[in-house]
GROMACS .gro file of C-alpha atoms in nm:
model
  281
    1MET     CA    1  15.043  24.182   6.404
    2SER     CA    2  15.313  23.950   6.283
    3GLU     CA    3  15.251  23.623   6.099
    4THR     CA    4  15.320  23.294   6.267
    5PRO     CA    5  15.520  23.063   6.071
    6GLU     CA    6  15.324  22.788   5.944
    7LEU     CA    7  15.385  22.434   6.103
    8SER     CA    8  15.468  22.225   5.790
    9GLY     CA    9  15.660  21.922   5.936
   10PRO     CA   10  16.032  21.858   5.988
   11SER     CA   11  16.246  22.054   5.808
   12ARG     CA   12  16.445  21.972   5.479
   13ARG     CA   13  16.757  21.901   5.710
   14VAL     CA   14  16.599  21.682   5.930
   15ARG     CA   15  16.410  21.465   5.643
   16ARG     CA   16  16.758  21.436   5.466
   17ASN     CA   17  16.925  21.300   5.792
   18ARG     CA   18  16.653  21.067   5.858
   19ALA     CA   19  16.673  20.932   5.485
   20ILE     CA   20  17.036  20.874   5.545
   21ALA     CA   21  16.985  20.673   5.838
   22ALA     CA   22  16.718  20.487   5.669
   23GLY     CA   23  16.941  20.408   5.401
   24LEU     CA   24  17.220  20.297   5.632
   25GLY     CA   25  16.976  20.074   5.800
   26LEU     CA   26  16.880  19.913   5.486
   27ALA     CA   27  17.239  19.862   5.384
   28VAL     CA   28  17.335  19.698   5.697
   29LEU     CA   29  17.035  19.466   5.687
   30GLY     CA   30  17.120  19.378   5.356
   31VAL     CA   31  17.465  19.304   5.460
   32ALA     CA   32  17.352  19.093   5.733
   33VAL     CA   33  17.101  18.906   5.516
   34THR     CA   34  17.374  18.824   5.240
   35ALA     CA   35  17.616  18.709   5.516
   36GLY     CA   36  17.345  18.497   5.675
   37GLY     CA   37  17.264  18.347   5.350
   38MET     CA   38  17.623  18.279   5.270
   39ALA     CA   39  17.690  18.118   5.598
   40ILE     CA   40  17.371  17.901   5.570
   41GLY     CA   41  17.478  17.828   5.202
   42SER     CA   42  17.852  17.748   5.304
   43HIS     CA   43  17.704  17.501   5.590
   44THR     CA   44  17.471  17.329   5.355
   45GLY     CA   45  17.745  17.283   5.084
   46ARG     CA   46  17.979  17.144   5.322
   47ALA     CA   47  17.716  16.890   5.453
   48ALA     CA   48  17.651  16.805   5.067
   49MET     CA   49  17.995  16.768   4.989
   50ALA     CA   50  18.072  16.552   5.329
   51SER     CA   51  17.748  16.351   5.201
   52VAL     CA   52  17.884  16.309   4.845
   53ALA     CA   53  18.236  16.221   4.975
   54GLN     CA   54  18.093  15.932   5.209
   55THR     CA   55  17.878  15.813   4.910
   56SER     CA   56  18.155  15.815   4.674
   57THR     CA   57  18.442  15.669   4.894
   58PRO     CA   58  18.478  15.294   4.791
   59SER     CA   59  18.437  15.022   5.040
   60PRO     CA   60  18.759  14.860   5.172
   61THR     CA   61  18.842  14.541   4.965
   62ALA     CA   62  19.115  14.255   5.002
   63ALA     CA   63  19.401  14.310   4.765
   64PRO     CA   64  19.368  14.053   4.486
   65ARG     CA   65  19.614  13.755   4.531
   66PRO     CA   66  19.911  13.752   4.272
   67THR     CA   67  19.868  13.475   4.017
   68PRO     CA   68  20.191  13.246   4.044
   69ALA     CA   69  20.397  13.245   3.721
   70GLN     CA   70  20.389  12.835   3.744
   71VAL     CA   71  20.131  12.623   3.879
   72VAL     CA   72  20.315  12.358   4.085
   73ALA     CA   73  20.136  12.003   4.117
   74PRO     CA   74  20.085  11.892   4.495
   75ALA     CA   75  20.357  11.677   4.609
   76ALA     CA   76  20.236  11.299   4.592
   77VAL     CA   77  20.202  11.128   4.946
   78PRO     CA   78  20.370  10.776   4.918
   79THR     CA   79  20.121  10.512   5.019
   80PHE     CA   80  20.194  10.152   5.126
   81ASP     CA   81  20.100   9.925   4.822
   82LYS     CA   82  19.911   9.619   4.938
   83LYS     CA   83  19.949   9.469   4.627
   84ALA     CA   84  20.318   9.468   4.602
   85ARG     CA   85  20.330   9.079   4.673
   86SER     CA   86  20.080   8.790   4.654
   87ILE     CA   87  19.894   8.683   4.958
   88ASP     CA   88  19.780   8.362   4.766
   89ASP     CA   89  20.124   8.224   4.651
   90PRO     CA   90  20.285   8.014   4.874
   91THR     CA   91  20.617   8.116   4.773
   92SER     CA   92  20.519   8.467   4.839
   93ILE     CA   93  20.645   8.615   5.196
   94TRP     CA   94  20.319   8.782   5.242
   95VAL     CA   95  20.113   8.452   5.207
   96VAL     CA   96  19.826   8.450   5.429
   97SER     CA   97  19.743   8.114   5.568
   98ASP     CA   98  19.467   8.055   5.813
   99LYS     CA   99  19.149   7.817   5.870
  100LEU     CA  100  18.979   7.967   5.553
  101ARG     CA  101  19.286   7.972   5.330
  102PRO     CA  102  19.474   7.649   5.281
  103LEU     CA  103  19.791   7.660   5.108
  104ASN     CA  104  19.793   7.577   4.743
  105PRO     CA  105  19.888   7.308   4.678
  106VAL     CA  106  19.836   7.181   5.035
  107ASP     CA  107  20.159   6.972   5.042
  108PHE     CA  108  20.365   7.270   4.931
  109VAL     CA  109  20.736   7.251   4.986
  110PRO     CA  110  20.922   7.591   5.010
  111PRO     CA  111  21.196   7.610   4.732
  112ASP     CA  112  21.497   7.751   4.940
  113LEU     CA  113  21.517   7.588   5.289
  114VAL     CA  114  21.823   7.648   5.479
  115ASP     CA  115  21.958   7.537   5.812
  116VAL     CA  116  21.910   7.817   6.062
  117PRO     CA  117  22.252   7.867   6.287
  118VAL     CA  118  22.094   7.970   6.607
  119PRO     CA  119  22.040   7.784   6.943
  120HIS     CA  120  21.770   7.544   6.925
  121THR     CA  121  21.564   7.267   7.065
  122TRP     CA  122  21.495   7.087   6.730
  123ALA     CA  123  21.749   7.170   6.434
  124PRO     CA  124  21.557   7.433   6.250
  125GLN     CA  125  21.492   7.508   5.878
  126LEU     CA  126  21.354   7.813   5.713
  127ARG     CA  127  21.338   7.997   5.391
  128LYS     CA  128  21.668   8.168   5.321
  129GLU     CA  129  21.544   8.521   5.379
  130ALA     CA  130  21.365   8.431   5.692
  131SER     CA  131  21.663   8.241   5.819
  132ASP     CA  132  21.882   8.567   5.779
  133ALA     CA  133  21.619   8.769   5.960
  134VAL     CA  134  21.620   8.526   6.254
  135VAL     CA  135  22.014   8.516   6.263
  136ALA     CA  136  21.999   8.882   6.314
  137LEU     CA  137  21.699   8.898   6.555
  138PHE     CA  138  21.884   8.679   6.786
  139ALA     CA  139  22.193   8.861   6.764
  140ALA     CA  140  22.008   9.190   6.847
  141ALA     CA  141  21.838   9.028   7.135
  142THR     CA  142  22.185   8.923   7.285
  143SER     CA  143  22.354   9.267   7.203
  144GLU     CA  144  22.090   9.502   7.324
  145ALA     CA  145  21.928   9.320   7.590
  146GLY     CA  146  22.166   9.030   7.695
  147LEU     CA  147  21.921   8.760   7.624
  148THR     CA  148  21.981   8.419   7.480
  149LEU     CA  149  21.694   8.309   7.243
  150ALA     CA  150  21.664   7.961   7.106
  151SER     CA  151  21.429   7.804   6.825
  152ASN     CA  152  21.180   7.548   6.947
  153SER     CA  153  21.042   7.468   6.597
  154ALA     CA  154  21.049   7.618   6.249
  155TYR     CA  155  20.960   7.455   5.905
  156ARG     CA  156  20.720   7.158   5.938
  157SER     CA  157  20.645   6.951   5.634
  158PHE     CA  158  20.285   6.840   5.533
  159ASP     CA  159  20.348   6.494   5.679
  160SER     CA  160  20.517   6.647   5.984
  161GLN     CA  161  20.208   6.857   6.052
  162THR     CA  162  19.986   6.572   5.998
  163SER     CA  163  20.160   6.390   6.288
  164VAL     CA  164  20.165   6.691   6.507
  165TYR     CA  165  19.785   6.764   6.448
  166ASN     CA  166  19.697   6.387   6.505
  167ASP     CA  167  19.877   6.373   6.810
  168ASP     CA  168  19.721   6.685   6.948
  169VAL     CA  169  19.368   6.528   6.854
  170ALA     CA  170  19.441   6.226   7.027
  171ALA     CA  171  19.541   6.401   7.354
  172ASN     CA  172  19.285   6.666   7.346
  173GLY     CA  173  19.007   6.605   7.108
  174ARG     CA  174  18.942   6.778   6.784
  175ASP     CA  175  18.773   7.094   6.894
  176ALA     CA  176  19.075   7.171   7.146
  177ALA     CA  177  19.336   7.062   6.873
  178ASP     CA  178  19.174   7.289   6.634
  179SER     CA  179  19.235   7.597   6.876
  180LEU     CA  180  19.593   7.506   6.927
  181THR     CA  181  19.738   7.335   6.599
  182ALA     CA  182  19.684   7.396   6.232
  183ARG     CA  183  19.577   7.096   6.032
  184PRO     CA  184  19.809   6.993   5.753
  185GLY     CA  185  19.805   7.217   5.464
  186PHE     CA  186  19.679   7.521   5.655
  187SER     CA  187  19.992   7.562   5.872
  188GLU     CA  188  20.222   7.851   5.852
  189HIS     CA  189  20.506   7.649   5.957
  190GLN     CA  190  20.477   7.456   5.644
  191THR     CA  191  20.545   7.777   5.431
  192GLY     CA  192  20.897   7.797   5.581
  193LEU     CA  193  20.827   8.139   5.722
  194ALA     CA  194  20.734   8.079   6.080
  195ILE     CA  195  20.923   7.990   6.380
  196ASP     CA  196  20.833   7.923   6.755
  197ILE     CA  197  21.085   8.121   6.961
  198GLY     CA  198  21.169   8.052   7.335
  199ALA     CA  199  21.455   8.136   7.585
  200ASP     CA  200  21.749   7.930   7.568
  201SER     CA  201  21.677   7.865   7.936
  202GLY     CA  202  21.372   7.691   7.832
  203ASP     CA  203  21.158   7.894   8.065
  204CYS     CA  204  20.809   7.909   7.963
  205SER     CA  205  20.870   7.746   7.662
  206LEU     CA  206  20.567   7.709   7.430
  207SER     CA  207  20.332   7.825   7.706
  208ALA     CA  208  20.151   8.146   7.742
  209CYS     CA  209  20.374   8.261   8.042
  210PHE     CA  210  20.658   8.327   7.796
  211ALA     CA  211  20.482   8.672   7.695
  212SER     CA  212  20.574   8.790   8.076
  213THR     CA  213  20.951   8.668   8.055
  214ALA     CA  214  21.232   8.905   7.964
  215GLU     CA  215  21.243   8.732   7.617
  216GLY     CA  216  20.909   8.729   7.548
  217THR     CA  217  20.868   9.112   7.634
  218TRP     CA  218  21.161   9.199   7.413
  219LEU     CA  219  21.038   9.000   7.121
  220ALA     CA  220  20.699   9.155   7.135
  221ALA     CA  221  20.851   9.507   7.136
  222ASN     CA  222  21.113   9.437   6.876
  223ALA     CA  223  21.058   9.154   6.627
  224TRP     CA  224  20.889   9.387   6.372
  225ARG     CA  225  21.216   9.568   6.326
  226PHE     CA  226  21.367   9.234   6.172
  227GLY     CA  227  21.040   9.166   5.971
  228PHE     CA  228  20.836   8.951   6.204
  229LEU     CA  229  20.497   8.932   6.326
  230LEU     CA  230  20.363   8.798   6.645
  231ARG     CA  231  20.083   8.598   6.458
  232TYR     CA  232  19.849   8.505   6.711
  233PRO     CA  233  19.789   8.776   6.949
  234ALA     CA  234  19.589   8.742   7.289
  235ASP     CA  235  19.301   8.963   7.178
  236LYS     CA  236  19.267   8.852   6.816
  237VAL     CA  237  19.145   8.477   6.871
  238PRO     CA  238  18.836   8.546   6.697
  239VAL     CA  239  19.022   8.668   6.388
  240THR     CA  240  19.291   8.428   6.372
  241GLY     CA  241  19.114   8.114   6.517
  242PHE     CA  242  19.399   8.036   6.758
  243GLU     CA  243  19.484   8.061   7.105
  244PHE     CA  244  19.740   8.305   7.207
  245GLU     CA  245  20.073   8.205   7.122
  246PRO     CA  246  20.361   8.468   7.238
  247TRP     CA  247  20.632   8.234   7.099
  248HIS     CA  248  20.485   8.202   6.731
  249TYR     CA  249  20.651   8.444   6.499
  250ARG     CA  250  20.600   8.467   6.120
  251TYR     CA  251  20.844   8.649   5.886
  252ILE     CA  252  20.655   8.885   5.644
  253GLY     CA  253  20.966   9.121   5.552
  254THR     CA  254  21.068   9.452   5.699
  255ASP     CA  255  20.839   9.678   5.491
  256LEU     CA  256  20.513   9.502   5.570
  257ALA     CA  257  20.606   9.451   5.915
  258LYS     CA  258  20.697   9.819   5.968
  259GLU     CA  259  20.358   9.918   5.808
  260MET     CA  260  20.153   9.720   6.042
  261HIS     CA  261  20.357   9.844   6.344
  262ASP     CA  262  20.310  10.202   6.256
  263LYS     CA  263  19.945  10.151   6.171
  264GLY     CA  264  19.871   9.951   6.500
  265VAL     CA  265  19.722   9.647   6.297
  266THR     CA  266  19.816   9.315   6.450
  267THR     CA  267  19.681   9.066   6.227
  268LEU     CA  268  19.724   8.980   5.816
  269GLU     CA  269  19.351   8.929   5.795
  270GLU     CA  270  19.277   9.273   5.925
  271PHE     CA  271  19.542   9.449   5.721
  272PHE     CA  272  19.465   9.282   5.409
  273GLY     CA  273  19.080   9.311   5.461
  274LEU     CA  274  19.018   8.944   5.471
  275PRO     CA  275  18.731   8.762   5.651
  276ALA     CA  276  18.790   8.652   6.014
  277ALA     CA  277  18.880   8.285   6.038
  278PRO     CA  278  18.777   8.143   6.382
  279ASN     CA  279  18.675   7.807   6.216
  280TYR     CA  280  18.777   7.595   5.923
  281GLY     CA  281  18.528   7.651   5.617
   0.00000   0.00000   0.00000
């Protein structure tokens, strides 16, 4: 009876093939694990690098301004000098005379009075500078607007002003006179710088209606160009102390007249910061 071969498990060949397959499987697994690790590491590295890049990127800042080679001082803006002339000296063309500011001396006589060669009611005199300005003013009214102006009154001495004031008091009473006529020693006419202007026709002379005439309208708009100020405006009675006189012009010089016109200031009291003078002190 022959012997049956002993069942001793897989043959050597089979075991070898299995070992090879197992080895190959482990190798494949190792490669996969390595590749995965590399992929994960690569992703993590890129993220870290991006984070570092974001952290290390400087914030944008404004470019520094260049320093000039030479510092230039700002240009000085010219300002009007209110102290260039005296407002107290009666010989100054800026002298301010009102109910609180009598002339000093009260019987002052201007040193350079001249006859003014313009049409007139009463022969006018003014200080030389003011006279020349009146001649130019009257000539411009004719050449620019076809108007003929006339002087109704100009320089009045202390004695003449005393007579005019007393006549006004006698006719209208002291209170009314004080609103219409300056007392002697307080009058702008005594400075030789003031003139009462009207139409040569006499229309509305020394009356409030003169403001509505062609002559009055032209003067109100243009007198400043020649150095004159409408001294007693209608809306400034509480400041000047006198009723509206659209005929009364005061010479102050072209520089001051232009400055007041440009600034829109209409009284000397306001321009020079003086107290209002509605009443005598």
